[in-house]
Short mmCIF file of C-alpha atoms in Angstrom, two decimals:
data_model
loop_
_atom_site.label_atom_id
_atom_site.label_comp_id
_atom_site.label_asym_id
_atom_site.label_seq_id
_atom_site.Cartn_x
_atom_site.Cartn_y
_atom_site.Cartn_z
CA MET A 1 169.91 78.12 121.94
CA LYS A 2 168.00 81.13 122.16
CA HIS A 3 164.84 80.21 120.31
CA PRO A 4 163.98 76.66 121.29
CA GLY A 5 160.74 76.59 120.39
CA ASP A 6 160.83 78.87 117.60
CA PRO A 7 162.82 77.53 114.78
CA PHE A 8 162.57 80.56 112.54
CA ALA A 9 163.84 82.21 115.08
CA ARG A 10 166.46 80.23 114.60
CA LEU A 11 166.78 80.16 110.91
CA MET A 12 167.04 84.15 111.09
CA GLN A 13 169.97 84.78 113.70
CA GLU A 14 172.01 82.19 112.14
CA HIS A 15 171.18 84.32 108.46
CA ALA A 16 172.50 87.31 110.93
CA THR A 17 175.83 85.60 111.27
CA VAL A 18 176.27 84.54 108.50
CA LEU A 19 175.48 88.26 106.95
CA LEU A 20 177.91 88.95 108.96
CA GLN A 21 180.58 86.86 107.30
CA LEU A 22 179.48 87.84 103.78
CA LYS A 23 180.41 91.43 104.89
CA GLN A 24 183.62 89.85 106.01
CA LEU A 25 184.11 88.46 102.67
CA HIS A 26 183.05 91.46 101.02
CA LYS A 27 185.41 93.36 102.50
CA THR A 28 188.26 90.96 102.25
CA ALA A 29 187.36 90.49 98.81
CA ASP A 30 187.66 94.01 97.58
CA ALA A 31 190.96 94.86 99.92
CA LEU A 32 192.19 92.29 97.81
CA ARG A 33 190.84 93.85 94.55
CA ARG A 34 192.74 96.85 95.39
CA GLU A 35 195.64 96.66 97.88
CA GLY A 36 196.39 93.53 96.17
CA TYR A 37 197.36 89.86 98.24
CA ARG A 38 198.53 89.77 101.56
CA PRO A 39 198.33 88.04 103.45
CA VAL A 40 195.98 89.32 106.31
CA HIS A 41 193.58 89.48 102.83
CA ALA A 42 193.94 85.63 102.02
CA ARG A 43 193.43 84.85 106.09
CA ARG A 44 190.22 86.76 106.45
CA TYR A 45 188.85 85.47 103.32
CA HIS A 46 189.69 81.46 103.90
CA SER A 47 188.69 82.24 107.74
CA ALA A 48 184.73 83.76 106.70
CA LEU A 49 183.99 81.56 103.30
CA ARG A 50 185.52 78.27 105.97
CA PHE A 51 182.56 80.17 108.28
CA ILE A 52 179.96 80.04 106.40
CA GLU A 53 180.80 77.11 104.24
CA GLU A 54 180.94 75.04 107.74
CA GLU A 55 176.96 77.67 108.58
CA VAL A 56 175.45 76.87 105.52
CA ARG A 57 175.77 73.37 104.91
CA VAL A 58 174.18 72.49 108.86
CA HIS A 59 171.75 75.95 108.51
CA ASN A 60 170.67 74.26 104.48
CA HIS A 61 170.60 71.07 105.88
CA ARG A 62 167.63 71.86 108.60
CA GLU A 63 165.65 74.25 106.78
CA GLU A 64 165.59 71.43 103.35
CA ASN A 65 163.99 68.55 106.23
CA ALA A 66 163.37 70.06 108.87
CA LEU A 67 160.83 72.82 106.97
CA PHE A 68 160.62 71.75 103.91
CA PRO A 69 158.74 68.76 104.09
CA LEU A 70 156.19 70.13 105.93
CA LEU A 71 155.07 73.65 104.04
CA GLU A 72 155.13 71.07 101.04
CA ARG A 73 152.10 69.16 102.39
CA TYR A 74 150.50 72.96 101.77
CA VAL A 75 152.55 74.00 98.41
CA ASP A 76 155.80 73.70 97.09
CA GLY A 77 155.93 77.47 94.83
CA PRO A 78 158.35 78.78 97.54
CA THR A 79 160.45 76.05 98.59
CA ARG A 80 161.25 75.48 94.44
CA LEU A 81 162.32 78.52 94.51
CA MET A 82 164.57 78.30 97.81
CA ARG A 83 166.17 74.69 96.56
CA ASN A 84 166.89 76.25 93.92
CA ASP A 85 168.77 79.00 95.56
CA HIS A 86 170.52 77.06 97.90
CA ARG A 87 171.19 75.10 94.91
CA LYS A 88 172.85 78.07 93.21
CA LEU A 89 174.83 79.02 96.48
CA HIS A 90 176.33 75.55 95.99
CA ARG A 91 177.68 76.51 92.78
CA TRP A 92 178.92 79.22 94.20
CA PHE A 93 180.84 77.97 97.35
CA LEU A 94 182.06 75.19 93.62
CA ALA A 95 183.77 78.09 91.17
CA LEU A 96 184.91 80.21 94.66
CA GLY A 97 186.30 77.41 96.26
CA LYS A 98 188.61 76.83 92.29
CA ALA A 99 188.90 81.10 92.47
CA VAL A 100 191.02 81.03 95.82
CA LYS A 101 193.06 77.95 94.61
CA ARG A 102 194.24 80.18 92.03
CA VAL A 103 194.33 83.23 93.97
CA ASP A 104 196.80 81.28 96.76
CA HIS A 105 198.69 79.78 93.80
CA HIS A 106 198.71 82.46 92.23
CA PRO A 107 199.08 85.96 94.33
CA ASP A 108 200.65 87.93 91.66
CA SER A 109 197.77 87.14 89.63
CA PHE A 110 195.53 90.49 88.50
CA SER A 111 193.36 88.48 86.68
CA ALA A 112 192.58 85.84 89.52
CA ILE A 113 192.46 88.44 92.33
CA HIS A 114 189.44 90.60 90.52
CA HIS A 115 187.48 87.31 89.19
CA LEU A 116 187.56 86.41 93.23
CA ALA A 117 186.50 89.84 94.26
CA GLY A 118 184.01 89.79 90.88
CA LEU A 119 183.08 86.46 92.32
CA THR A 120 182.31 87.24 95.31
CA GLN A 121 180.61 89.81 94.94
CA ALA A 122 178.70 88.35 92.36
CA GLY A 123 177.23 86.02 95.10
CA VAL A 124 176.65 87.72 98.17
CA GLN A 125 174.96 89.81 96.59
CA LEU A 126 172.82 86.70 95.39
CA PHE A 127 173.18 85.03 99.44
CA VAL A 128 172.07 88.12 100.66
CA ASN A 129 168.81 88.47 97.85
CA HIS A 130 168.52 84.82 99.45
CA ILE A 131 167.88 85.16 103.17
CA HIS A 132 165.73 88.19 102.46
CA LYS A 133 163.12 86.82 101.11
CA GLU A 134 163.45 83.70 103.35
CA ASN A 135 163.23 86.37 106.55
CA TYR A 136 160.63 89.22 105.35
CA ILE A 137 158.87 87.17 103.14
CA LEU A 138 158.78 82.98 103.16
CA PHE A 139 159.19 82.66 106.64
CA PRO A 140 156.02 85.69 107.88
CA LEU A 141 153.48 83.44 105.72
CA VAL A 142 154.46 80.50 106.88
CA ARG A 143 153.88 81.89 110.75
CA LYS A 144 150.42 83.39 110.22
CA PHE A 145 149.29 79.22 108.80
CA LEU A 146 150.73 76.88 110.77
CA SER A 147 149.63 75.37 113.74
CA LYS A 148 151.58 75.83 116.53
CA ASP A 149 151.86 72.33 116.25
CA GLU A 150 153.56 72.24 112.61
CA ILE A 151 156.19 74.33 114.49
CA ARG A 152 156.68 72.60 117.05
CA GLU A 153 157.93 69.59 115.01
CA ILE A 154 159.60 71.46 112.77
CA ALA A 155 161.82 73.12 116.43
CA GLY A 156 161.97 69.17 116.90
CA LYS A 157 163.40 68.29 113.36
CA MET A 158 165.83 70.98 113.36
CA ILE A 159 167.90 69.70 117.03
#
């Protein structure tokens, strides 16, 4: 791991990886909308979605169990907002899973493909906004007022 002592660098690196997969998901959904169902598009979409689901589950667990409780010693507004985003993203993943199954079962369905593409676009935007809030607002703010010991405590809980 590149950032064993800096939990924020680690979380931001994970965000960067997820952003690449979100870009792939968005591009593939657009290709499905433009070109119709193609096995190569379906494979790419499933691969990106699977990666995001697995990584985000672990990532959000780290934030909610290592970072947020320590931050909530001082203030709970920002973590309440981030937890709410996590719940929205979880609901998006559930809806996306249903939409993907519909396309898989009805690959010639124009409406199923367009629903999936629209849902993908909306969710990707939500996700990008969430990552932006954490990277450029929450993490810099937290870095300023947590002690080095508290930052080490977060890093220790993220192992």
